[in-house]
Amino acid sequence: MKKLENKVAVITGANSGIGLATAKLFLQEGAKVVVSGRRQEALDEAAKNLNGDFITVKADVAKPGDNTILIQKAIDTYGHIDILFLNAGVAPPTPTQDITEEHYNHVFDINVKGPILAVKEALPYLKDEGTILFTNSVVTQKGFDGLGVYSASKGALRAYQRVLTAEVKSRKIRVNSIAPGPIDTPIYDKMGLPDDVIEEMGKGFAEQVPLGRFGASEEIAKTALFLASDDASYINGVELEVDGGLSQI
Ligand code: NAP
């Protein structure tokens, strides 16, 4: 028996990295998946590697109207939502002395406003006993140079999730989040840093992880599958660290 047979899942940031690996795994496990991203060409490319019952929806999570469109297209196609996975995010580093209002708004619009507005849009269509997942980060527990605004955004999201967990309790909707450590995804290439700096940063991260390596997107996808499935039926409100032990030492 597949773990998500006929469940409808909406995944943001699903054209790349963790989101794409999760879309693949959810489809393998029988889910119908709304694969969302902000670039149509990236969605078209991702779709070539996906098999099963899915649609792609172009939506920029930082734009309120796009969140409405995303949820409406999901409902027009599948009628309801069982699993909402708010995964899209950006992590551009900027030391505090260089932070601008534009940088702050960019990060918070995508990492905080986006998921919160997507939840608001989706709630009327989310099945009772459904589940909401978020991608947080180890950065809420560990401080890394230059990631102040990013860390603050993920911390804000964590605080919001505690309230949401209480707000949806009467509907038995479970709210959980995953806090990945360093995971080998394209996010590092999008940080706007030179290759040698990225390489050094990567080595530094890996050395701090007790398991001594980056994680893979597929390892986060398996965690998302666990939390979204009945295997996690009594797990609610948690942030699950999937970081090779980084946050624990
Ligand atoms: P990724 O491969 O860059 O995936 C991020 C996804 O989010 C991409 O599809 C990206 O689209 C999308 N996205 C960004 N801004 C968006 C917007 N405004 N509207 C819609 N989609 C948007 O990176 P990833 O590592 O898989 O990141 C997934 C999540 O994991 C993020 O929330 C990130 O903060 C979190 N995380 C990652 C790590 C890590 O080490 N990789 C560690 C901790 C937490 P584009 O392709 O257009 O950029």
Short mmCIF file of C-alpha atoms and ligand atoms in Angstrom, two decimals:
data_model
loop_
_atom_site.label_atom_id
_atom_site.label_comp_id
_atom_site.label_asym_id
_atom_site.label_seq_id
_atom_site.Cartn_x
_atom_site.Cartn_y
_atom_site.Cartn_z
CA MET A 1 0.00 0.00 0.00
CA LYS A 2 1.38 3.38 -0.99
CA LYS A 3 1.67 5.87 1.84
CA LEU A 4 -0.12 8.80 0.16
CA GLU A 5 -2.61 7.00 -2.10
CA ASN A 6 -5.00 9.60 -3.62
CA LYS A 7 -3.87 12.36 -1.26
CA VAL A 8 -3.67 15.81 -2.83
CA ALA A 9 -0.44 17.65 -2.05
CA VAL A 10 0.51 21.24 -2.87
CA ILE A 11 4.26 21.91 -2.77
CA THR A 12 5.88 25.34 -3.20
CA GLY A 13 9.44 25.65 -4.45
CA ALA A 14 8.93 22.31 -6.15
CA ASN A 15 11.01 22.87 -9.29
CA SER A 16 14.30 22.44 -7.46
CA GLY A 17 16.18 20.83 -4.58
CA ILE A 18 14.12 19.67 -1.59
CA GLY A 19 10.76 20.54 -3.15
CA LEU A 20 11.46 18.63 -6.37
CA ALA A 21 12.74 15.56 -4.51
CA THR A 22 9.60 15.65 -2.36
CA ALA A 23 7.30 15.99 -5.39
CA LYS A 24 8.96 12.90 -6.93
CA LEU A 25 8.62 10.87 -3.75
CA PHE A 26 5.01 11.95 -3.08
CA LEU A 27 4.08 10.97 -6.66
CA GLN A 28 5.77 7.58 -6.22
CA GLU A 29 3.70 7.13 -3.05
CA GLY A 30 0.43 7.71 -4.93
CA ALA A 31 -0.23 11.40 -4.23
CA LYS A 32 -1.68 13.88 -6.71
CA VAL A 33 0.75 16.77 -6.64
CA VAL A 34 0.49 20.47 -7.41
CA VAL A 35 4.07 21.33 -8.32
CA SER A 36 4.57 25.05 -7.86
CA GLY A 37 7.43 27.43 -8.59
CA ARG A 38 8.00 30.99 -9.72
CA ARG A 39 9.57 30.23 -13.13
CA GLN A 40 7.61 28.43 -15.87
CA GLU A 41 10.76 27.21 -17.66
CA ALA A 42 12.05 25.63 -14.43
CA LEU A 43 8.65 24.00 -13.88
CA ASP A 44 8.65 22.64 -17.44
CA GLU A 45 12.14 21.22 -16.91
CA ALA A 46 11.15 19.65 -13.58
CA ALA A 47 8.02 18.15 -15.14
CA LYS A 48 10.19 16.12 -17.54
CA ASN A 49 11.48 14.15 -14.55
CA LEU A 50 8.14 13.58 -12.85
CA ASN A 51 5.75 10.67 -13.36
CA GLY A 52 2.21 10.42 -12.10
CA ASP A 53 -0.80 12.66 -11.54
CA PHE A 54 0.47 16.22 -11.22
CA ILE A 55 0.02 19.76 -12.49
CA THR A 56 2.49 22.61 -12.49
CA VAL A 57 1.43 26.08 -11.34
CA LYS A 58 3.54 29.19 -11.75
CA ALA A 59 3.20 31.28 -8.61
CA ASP A 60 5.54 33.71 -6.89
CA VAL A 61 4.84 33.16 -3.18
CA ALA A 62 5.83 36.76 -2.40
CA LYS A 63 2.84 37.98 -4.42
CA PRO A 64 -0.46 37.63 -2.53
CA GLY A 65 -2.48 37.24 -5.76
CA ASP A 66 -0.25 34.36 -6.86
CA ASN A 67 -1.01 32.44 -3.67
CA THR A 68 -4.72 32.82 -4.47
CA ILE A 69 -4.12 31.53 -8.01
CA LEU A 70 -2.04 28.60 -6.72
CA ILE A 71 -4.72 27.37 -4.35
CA GLN A 72 -7.53 28.04 -6.84
CA LYS A 73 -5.78 25.98 -9.55
CA ALA A 74 -5.20 23.17 -7.04
CA ILE A 75 -8.90 23.17 -6.16
CA ASP A 76 -10.08 23.50 -9.77
CA THR A 77 -8.04 20.39 -10.62
CA TYR A 78 -8.28 18.17 -7.54
CA GLY A 79 -11.15 19.61 -5.48
CA HIS A 80 -9.43 19.72 -2.10
CA ILE A 81 -6.02 19.64 -0.40
CA ASP A 82 -4.73 17.00 2.04
CA ILE A 83 -1.09 18.10 2.33
CA LEU A 84 0.21 21.66 2.08
CA PHE A 85 4.02 21.85 1.98
CA LEU A 86 5.33 25.42 2.25
CA ASN A 87 8.89 24.86 1.16
CA ALA A 88 9.88 27.76 -1.14
CA GLY A 89 12.62 29.91 0.29
CA VAL A 90 15.69 32.01 -0.41
CA ALA A 91 18.88 32.46 1.63
CA PRO A 92 20.89 35.38 0.29
CA PRO A 93 23.64 36.19 2.80
CA THR A 94 24.26 39.80 3.86
CA PRO A 95 26.26 40.91 6.92
CA THR A 96 24.34 43.24 9.21
CA GLN A 97 26.26 46.36 8.15
CA ASP A 98 25.14 45.80 4.54
CA ILE A 99 21.48 44.95 5.18
CA THR A 100 19.08 47.14 3.26
CA GLU A 101 15.32 47.46 3.51
CA GLU A 102 15.14 45.87 0.06
CA HIS A 103 17.13 42.82 1.23
CA TYR A 104 14.97 42.48 4.34
CA ASN A 105 11.73 42.78 2.38
CA HIS A 106 12.92 40.32 -0.26
CA VAL A 107 13.76 37.61 2.29
CA PHE A 108 10.74 38.16 4.53
CA ASP A 109 8.30 38.44 1.62
CA ILE A 110 9.34 35.02 0.31
CA ASN A 111 10.18 33.16 3.53
CA VAL A 112 7.49 34.51 5.87
CA LYS A 113 4.72 36.43 4.12
CA GLY A 114 4.48 33.84 1.32
CA PRO A 115 3.86 30.76 3.46
CA ILE A 116 1.52 32.59 5.83
CA LEU A 117 -0.67 33.91 2.99
CA ALA A 118 -0.63 30.52 1.25
CA VAL A 119 -1.90 28.90 4.46
CA LYS A 120 -4.66 31.52 4.70
CA GLU A 121 -5.75 30.80 1.12
CA ALA A 122 -5.57 27.02 1.55
CA LEU A 123 -7.28 26.59 4.92
CA PRO A 124 -10.88 26.59 3.60
CA TYR A 125 -9.96 23.77 1.21
CA LEU A 126 -7.65 21.76 3.47
CA LYS A 127 -9.34 18.56 4.58
CA ASP A 128 -9.96 18.06 8.28
CA GLU A 129 -7.19 15.74 9.55
CA GLY A 130 -4.98 17.08 6.76
CA THR A 131 -1.45 18.25 7.31
CA ILE A 132 0.63 21.38 6.84
CA LEU A 133 4.41 21.17 6.52
CA PHE A 134 7.02 23.91 6.42
CA THR A 135 10.70 23.97 5.60
CA ASN A 136 12.49 25.85 8.35
CA SER A 137 16.26 25.63 8.93
CA VAL A 138 18.96 24.85 11.45
CA VAL A 139 19.70 28.60 11.38
CA THR A 140 17.09 29.24 14.05
CA GLN A 141 19.33 27.36 16.49
CA LYS A 142 22.82 28.13 15.19
CA GLY A 143 24.29 31.46 14.11
CA PHE A 144 26.14 31.63 10.80
CA ASP A 145 27.87 34.81 9.62
CA GLY A 146 25.86 36.85 7.16
CA LEU A 147 22.63 34.91 7.56
CA GLY A 148 20.96 37.29 10.03
CA VAL A 149 17.88 38.20 8.01
CA TYR A 150 17.48 34.65 6.72
CA SER A 151 17.74 33.28 10.28
CA ALA A 152 15.25 35.86 11.54
CA SER A 153 12.82 34.89 8.76
CA LYS A 154 12.94 31.21 9.66
CA GLY A 155 12.60 32.07 13.35
CA ALA A 156 9.51 34.13 12.57
CA LEU A 157 8.07 31.22 10.63
CA ARG A 158 8.68 28.88 13.58
CA ALA A 159 6.82 31.26 15.91
CA TYR A 160 3.92 31.45 13.46
CA GLN A 161 3.72 27.65 13.25
CA ARG A 162 3.11 27.36 17.00
CA VAL A 163 0.07 29.64 16.70
CA LEU A 164 -1.17 27.86 13.59
CA THR A 165 -0.92 24.49 15.35
CA ALA A 166 -3.33 25.80 17.98
CA GLU A 167 -5.61 27.55 15.49
CA VAL A 168 -6.33 24.39 13.48
CA LYS A 169 -6.53 21.93 16.35
CA SER A 170 -10.34 21.71 16.25
CA ARG A 171 -10.03 20.38 12.70
CA LYS A 172 -7.35 17.82 13.68
CA ILE A 173 -4.98 19.32 11.12
CA ARG A 174 -1.36 18.53 12.00
CA VAL A 175 1.24 21.29 11.57
CA ASN A 176 4.88 20.24 11.46
CA SER A 177 8.13 21.59 10.10
CA ILE A 178 11.46 20.27 8.98
CA ALA A 179 14.68 22.05 9.93
CA PRO A 180 17.33 20.91 7.48
CA GLY A 181 21.03 21.36 8.08
CA PRO A 182 23.24 21.92 5.02
CA ILE A 183 21.61 20.10 2.11
CA ASP A 184 23.17 19.78 -1.32
CA THR A 185 20.74 21.82 -3.44
CA PRO A 186 20.97 24.67 -5.98
CA ILE A 187 20.22 27.21 -3.21
CA TYR A 188 23.96 27.77 -2.72
CA ASP A 189 24.42 28.74 -6.40
CA LYS A 190 21.68 31.33 -5.99
CA MET A 191 23.38 33.15 -3.08
CA GLY A 192 25.24 35.55 -5.39
CA LEU A 193 28.67 34.53 -4.03
CA PRO A 194 31.81 33.55 -6.00
CA ASP A 195 32.35 29.79 -6.52
CA ASP A 196 35.44 29.61 -4.27
CA VAL A 197 33.55 31.30 -1.40
CA ILE A 198 30.68 28.85 -1.79
CA GLU A 199 33.14 25.94 -1.78
CA GLU A 200 34.83 27.18 1.41
CA MET A 201 31.50 27.81 3.07
CA GLY A 202 30.40 24.28 2.12
CA LYS A 203 33.53 22.73 3.63
CA GLY A 204 33.00 24.74 6.81
CA PHE A 205 29.38 23.56 7.13
CA ALA A 206 30.27 19.92 6.49
CA GLU A 207 33.03 20.00 9.12
CA GLN A 208 30.58 21.21 11.75
CA VAL A 209 28.08 18.42 11.07
CA PRO A 210 28.69 15.38 13.31
CA LEU A 211 28.05 13.11 10.32
CA GLY A 212 30.68 15.11 8.41
CA ARG A 213 28.73 15.73 5.22
CA PHE A 214 25.96 17.63 3.52
CA GLY A 215 22.56 15.98 3.43
CA ALA A 216 20.73 15.09 0.22
CA SER A 217 17.36 16.48 -0.89
CA GLU A 218 16.05 12.91 -0.91
CA GLU A 219 16.76 12.64 2.85
CA ILE A 220 14.55 15.66 3.47
CA ALA A 221 11.91 14.32 1.08
CA LYS A 222 11.74 11.09 3.11
CA THR A 223 11.22 13.17 6.24
CA ALA A 224 8.43 15.12 4.54
CA LEU A 225 6.81 11.83 3.51
CA PHE A 226 7.00 10.55 7.08
CA LEU A 227 5.49 13.73 8.56
CA ALA A 228 2.77 13.92 5.88
CA SER A 229 1.76 10.27 6.23
CA ASP A 230 -0.21 8.37 8.84
CA ASP A 231 3.12 7.11 10.22
CA ALA A 232 3.32 10.49 11.98
CA SER A 233 -0.33 10.53 13.09
CA TYR A 234 0.51 11.64 16.66
CA ILE A 235 3.28 14.08 15.73
CA ASN A 236 2.04 17.65 15.80
CA GLY A 237 3.58 21.08 16.23
CA VAL A 238 7.17 19.91 16.05
CA GLU A 239 10.20 21.19 14.22
CA LEU A 240 12.16 18.09 13.24
CA GLU A 241 15.89 18.67 12.77
CA VAL A 242 17.32 16.78 9.83
CA ASP A 243 20.86 18.03 10.02
CA GLY A 244 23.25 15.18 10.73
CA GLY A 245 23.30 16.33 14.36
CA LEU A 246 24.49 19.89 13.67
CA SER A 247 21.96 21.57 15.96
CA GLN A 248 22.52 19.06 18.78
CA ILE A 249 26.16 19.69 19.65
P1 NAP B 1 16.38 25.49 -4.00
O1 NAP B 1 16.81 24.29 -4.76
O2 NAP B 1 16.85 26.82 -4.42
O3 NAP B 1 14.80 25.47 -3.92
C1 NAP B 1 14.09 26.59 -3.45
C2 NAP B 1 12.83 26.68 -4.24
O4 NAP B 1 12.06 27.80 -3.81
C3 NAP B 1 13.11 26.89 -5.73
O5 NAP B 1 12.18 26.17 -6.47
C4 NAP B 1 12.91 28.38 -5.87
O6 NAP B 1 12.63 28.80 -7.17
C5 NAP B 1 11.71 28.54 -4.97
N1 NAP B 1 11.43 29.94 -4.69
C6 NAP B 1 12.25 30.90 -4.26
N2 NAP B 1 11.62 32.07 -4.20
C7 NAP B 1 10.34 31.85 -4.59
C8 NAP B 1 9.20 32.65 -4.75
N3 NAP B 1 9.23 33.97 -4.53
N4 NAP B 1 8.05 32.07 -5.18
C9 NAP B 1 8.00 30.75 -5.45
N5 NAP B 1 9.06 29.94 -5.33
C10 NAP B 1 10.21 30.48 -4.91
O7 NAP B 1 16.80 25.33 -2.48
P2 NAP B 1 16.42 24.24 -1.35
O8 NAP B 1 17.65 24.08 -0.57
O9 NAP B 1 15.74 23.08 -1.94
O10 NAP B 1 15.42 25.13 -0.48
C11 NAP B 1 14.15 24.67 -0.06
C12 NAP B 1 13.89 25.17 1.34
O11 NAP B 1 14.85 24.57 2.22
C13 NAP B 1 14.03 26.68 1.52
O12 NAP B 1 12.97 27.15 2.32
C14 NAP B 1 15.35 26.82 2.28
O13 NAP B 1 15.38 27.97 3.08
C15 NAP B 1 15.34 25.55 3.10
N6 NAP B 1 16.64 25.11 3.61
C16 NAP B 1 17.63 24.73 2.75
C17 NAP B 1 18.85 24.31 3.27
C18 NAP B 1 19.99 23.88 2.39
O14 NAP B 1 21.11 23.75 2.89
N7 NAP B 1 19.76 23.62 1.12
C19 NAP B 1 19.05 24.28 4.65
C20 NAP B 1 18.02 24.68 5.49
C21 NAP B 1 16.81 25.08 4.96
P3 NAP B 1 13.84 29.21 -8.18
O15 NAP B 1 14.34 27.92 -8.73
O16 NAP B 1 13.17 30.08 -9.15
O17 NAP B 1 14.89 29.92 -7.34
#
